[in-house]
XYZ file of C-alpha atoms in Angstrom:
302
model
C -2.623 -10.542 19.112
C -5.962 -9.598 20.637
C -7.664 -9.264 17.261
C -6.581 -12.726 16.133
C -7.540 -14.216 19.506
C -11.072 -12.944 18.987
C -11.176 -14.738 15.617
C -10.239 -18.024 17.275
C -12.527 -17.636 20.257
C -15.760 -16.725 18.461
C -17.934 -19.575 17.190
C -18.742 -20.138 13.526
C -22.226 -18.646 13.847
C -23.591 -17.359 10.536
C -23.508 -13.588 9.986
C -24.767 -11.452 7.089
C -22.356 -10.695 4.288
C -20.862 -7.203 4.046
C -21.603 -4.559 1.465
C -20.338 -5.324 -2.040
C -17.149 -3.478 -2.906
C -15.982 -2.680 0.617
C -12.331 -3.304 1.460
C -11.889 -6.001 4.120
C -8.075 -5.689 3.833
C -5.834 -2.703 4.346
C -3.396 -3.445 1.512
C -4.684 -6.440 -0.421
C -7.299 -6.049 -3.148
C -10.205 -8.470 -3.624
C -12.533 -9.226 -6.520
C -15.547 -7.719 -4.721
C -16.698 -4.771 -6.845
C -19.493 -2.225 -6.724
C -22.715 -3.182 -8.547
C -23.552 -1.405 -11.796
C -24.496 2.216 -11.232
C -23.370 2.305 -7.592
C -20.644 4.621 -6.300
C -18.474 5.022 -3.223
C -16.134 7.533 -1.611
C -13.100 6.283 0.278
C -10.542 8.087 2.420
C -7.190 6.406 3.118
C -4.803 7.542 5.860
C -1.495 5.654 6.059
C 1.295 6.399 8.524
C 4.618 4.953 7.367
C 6.075 5.163 10.842
C 9.555 4.786 12.297
C 12.989 4.373 10.782
C 16.378 3.656 12.355
C 16.307 6.404 15.004
C 14.324 9.266 16.542
C 11.147 10.499 14.765
C 9.674 9.552 11.398
C 5.996 9.768 10.375
C 5.242 9.837 6.651
C 1.463 10.274 6.308
C 0.114 9.190 2.922
C -3.456 10.270 2.210
C -5.692 9.236 -0.675
C -9.205 10.415 -1.479
C -10.947 8.080 -3.900
C -14.212 7.949 -5.834
C -15.291 4.592 -7.326
C -18.114 3.829 -9.749
C -19.507 0.531 -11.024
C -19.659 0.749 -14.823
C -21.012 -2.799 -14.932
C -21.253 -5.494 -12.268
C -17.794 -6.686 -13.393
C -16.072 -3.411 -14.350
C -15.182 -0.656 -11.892
C -13.577 2.738 -12.462
C -11.988 4.927 -9.805
C -9.955 8.089 -9.365
C -7.588 9.222 -6.564
C -6.192 12.465 -5.208
C -2.862 11.712 -3.492
C -1.237 13.964 -0.895
C 1.085 13.586 2.080
C 2.575 15.102 5.222
C 6.028 14.241 6.566
C 7.500 14.823 10.031
C 11.095 13.579 10.378
C 13.945 14.205 12.822
C 17.249 12.305 12.950
C 15.555 9.292 11.341
C 18.333 7.738 9.258
C 21.009 5.174 10.096
C 23.408 8.160 10.309
C 21.212 9.859 12.980
C 20.379 12.729 10.603
C 17.190 13.787 8.802
C 17.361 12.322 5.317
C 15.953 9.697 2.997
C 12.363 8.725 2.285
C 10.412 11.758 0.984
C 12.815 14.263 2.596
C 13.554 17.004 -0.001
C 16.991 16.826 -1.607
C 17.935 20.352 -0.467
C 16.900 19.988 3.198
C 19.551 20.543 5.888
C 20.045 17.013 7.270
C 21.020 18.415 10.654
C 17.544 19.890 11.161
C 14.123 18.294 11.618
C 11.682 18.463 8.722
C 7.942 19.024 8.513
C 6.114 19.541 5.271
C 3.000 18.772 3.237
C 2.644 18.336 -0.483
C 0.219 17.308 -3.200
C 1.629 14.138 -4.762
C -0.585 13.863 -7.841
C -3.531 11.955 -9.252
C -4.143 8.353 -10.231
C -6.923 6.276 -11.747
C -7.920 2.637 -11.448
C -9.740 0.188 -13.661
C -10.758 -3.216 -12.243
C -12.120 -5.974 -14.481
C -13.558 -9.040 -12.784
C -13.403 -12.207 -14.867
C -14.678 -14.688 -12.262
C -16.788 -14.070 -9.140
C -15.958 -16.076 -5.981
C -19.717 -16.271 -5.312
C -20.409 -18.006 -8.647
C -17.142 -19.845 -9.389
C -14.591 -21.871 -7.384
C -12.341 -18.786 -7.257
C -12.615 -15.101 -7.996
C -10.267 -13.558 -10.569
C -9.803 -9.898 -11.493
C -7.261 -7.657 -13.191
C -6.359 -4.185 -11.942
C -4.670 -1.284 -13.752
C -3.596 1.995 -12.101
C -1.740 4.783 -13.910
C -0.392 7.559 -11.649
C 0.942 11.005 -12.501
C 2.656 13.458 -10.141
C 5.511 15.941 -9.906
C 7.777 13.405 -8.147
C 6.498 10.010 -9.303
C 4.879 8.652 -12.451
C 3.993 5.011 -12.774
C 1.801 2.237 -14.097
C 0.667 -0.532 -11.745
C -0.831 -3.878 -12.771
C -2.347 -6.460 -10.405
C -3.721 -9.938 -10.756
C -6.231 -10.542 -7.964
C -7.326 -14.002 -6.806
C -9.969 -14.631 -4.134
C -11.372 -17.762 -2.496
C -14.348 -17.732 -0.127
C -14.933 -20.500 2.417
C -17.292 -21.275 5.330
C -20.355 -19.730 3.641
C -18.289 -16.681 2.635
C -17.282 -15.911 6.218
C -13.629 -16.646 5.437
C -12.016 -14.677 2.598
C -8.609 -15.715 1.253
C -6.941 -13.334 -1.203
C -3.704 -13.134 -3.173
C -2.304 -10.296 -5.295
C 0.546 -10.327 -7.791
C 1.595 -6.747 -8.468
C 4.090 -5.279 -10.942
C 4.666 -1.523 -11.219
C 6.961 0.417 -13.519
C 7.805 3.832 -12.088
C 9.856 6.891 -12.846
C 10.673 8.962 -9.758
C 12.764 11.848 -8.519
C 15.511 10.913 -6.066
C 15.702 11.905 -2.388
C 18.496 13.819 -0.673
C 19.880 10.436 0.378
C 20.530 9.020 -3.069
C 21.012 12.159 -5.180
C 22.186 15.055 -2.998
C 22.959 17.353 -5.937
C 19.790 16.752 -7.937
C 17.819 19.952 -8.685
C 14.068 19.978 -8.125
C 13.397 21.043 -11.726
C 15.567 18.350 -13.302
C 14.475 17.051 -16.735
C 12.238 14.003 -16.910
C 15.048 11.947 -18.463
C 17.062 12.320 -15.221
C 14.471 10.567 -13.084
C 15.244 7.187 -11.546
C 13.534 4.296 -13.321
C 12.476 1.336 -11.201
C 10.231 -1.717 -11.268
C 8.433 -3.003 -8.184
C 6.983 -6.474 -7.742
C 4.890 -7.777 -4.859
C 3.291 -11.013 -3.767
C 0.613 -10.257 -1.176
C -1.422 -12.820 0.787
C -4.289 -12.287 3.206
C -7.055 -13.956 5.190
C -10.093 -12.258 6.717
C -12.714 -13.990 8.893
C -16.147 -12.546 9.732
C -16.432 -13.377 13.419
C -19.638 -11.412 14.134
C -22.316 -9.512 12.269
C -20.571 -6.680 10.361
C -17.142 -7.457 11.902
C -14.136 -9.210 10.344
C -10.500 -9.636 11.335
C -7.488 -11.215 9.723
C -3.855 -11.149 8.722
C -1.880 -9.760 5.761
C 1.574 -10.584 4.385
C 3.423 -8.477 1.806
C 6.654 -9.293 -0.002
C 7.962 -6.164 -1.753
C 10.817 -6.296 -4.286
C 12.586 -3.473 -6.129
C 14.568 -3.660 -9.369
C 16.626 -1.045 -11.213
C 15.246 0.049 -14.567
C 12.307 -1.592 -16.290
C 13.378 -5.151 -15.574
C 12.546 -8.047 -13.249
C 15.896 -9.767 -13.734
C 17.579 -10.880 -10.508
C 20.763 -9.095 -11.580
C 18.819 -5.805 -11.385
C 17.269 -6.479 -7.960
C 17.969 -4.009 -5.148
C 16.124 -5.562 -2.236
C 13.328 -7.799 -0.979
C 11.334 -6.922 2.155
C 8.563 -8.690 4.082
C 5.738 -7.122 6.081
C 3.213 -8.880 8.330
C 0.313 -7.707 10.462
C -3.360 -7.869 11.471
C -6.439 -6.071 10.195
C -9.885 -5.245 11.574
C -12.942 -4.424 9.456
C -16.453 -3.114 10.131
C -19.062 -3.040 7.370
C -22.374 -1.294 7.984
C -25.272 -0.672 5.620
C -23.914 2.573 4.160
C -20.340 2.849 5.405
C -17.310 0.817 6.497
C -13.873 1.171 7.999
C -10.767 -1.013 7.839
C -7.751 -0.689 10.125
C -4.521 -2.551 9.385
C -0.945 -2.547 10.701
C 2.018 -4.020 8.806
C 5.382 -4.418 10.524
C 8.618 -4.949 8.609
C 9.830 -8.388 9.690
C 12.727 -9.127 7.317
C 14.721 -7.568 4.487
C 17.443 -8.763 2.118
C 19.587 -6.302 0.151
C 21.507 -6.941 -3.074
C 23.505 -3.711 -3.429
C 26.106 -2.061 -1.210
C 24.127 1.184 -1.150
C 21.038 -0.520 0.238
C 23.025 -2.714 2.628
C 24.287 0.529 4.209
C 20.645 1.418 5.030
C 20.009 -1.729 7.105
C 19.472 -1.428 10.860
C 18.247 -4.131 13.285
C 17.476 -6.444 10.372
C 15.246 -3.872 8.640
C 15.772 -1.754 5.521
C 15.271 2.011 5.773
C 16.923 4.760 3.699
C 14.568 5.961 0.979
C 12.762 2.604 0.859
C 10.857 1.455 3.962
C 9.870 2.087 7.569
C 9.389 -0.053 10.679
C 5.599 0.165 10.305
C 4.958 0.245 6.584
C 2.431 1.140 7.585
C -0.513 1.856 9.887
C -3.546 2.302 7.594
C -7.145 3.413 8.077
C -9.703 3.221 5.258
C -13.161 4.751 5.611
C -15.727 4.329 2.864
């Protein structure tokens, strides 16, 4: 694409490093943390856009505050909220599935906003990529909301090359979650159902990314996500529901006091392991209450 062509075309001229802690990727986490005593506000806007047919825009918004407890320990908190606009989105040409309320009339379009809940993050950096051959950090994020409750754990690895102009990053993520079903999977489920009736699932991801600083304050790169879902609190293959891959570019600007990152991930392949999820495949992509064509288009401003 045009962004990647710029990366190739620009010479390897040295440029100043960006501000510590800023996110050069849209989805992938790095080991770059805020210095001790420094803080940052971030606003995330993600559009999970497009399903099998017609209209689907699931806007996920997060407002975050981060604080550096030490140079190697960072604490953050999120407010999570969303807005959904869907019309005839599913493989059946009706309005149903991902984040559509269970009691919505599938023959009608749907628009609605909601507050999803709160979450916190704790990031502990063990090795810095500026002082060691690689950077290594561990990430923990508990989340609590009316529809979803979960605990996410990440191992973050980072390698800097070319005088820190090129950043390579990898994340291994595992999340245990308890969630309320959609109108697609549980059409008779009441909104005030007991906690024990929630669907239990485990998610696992392997995420890879590269970002190259091609000019002062500007970086661009590529991200790859492999998302896997399992029934219950298990990572056994016999419990696996699906595996999906997402690929796309990112663009980052880092100024003295603020930054923005724009990324776009397109679903490029999916494999299903259950009949229910196989029925939600269309044009080689998995939809239903799982994914979208663009999963998604994300802007971060900090």
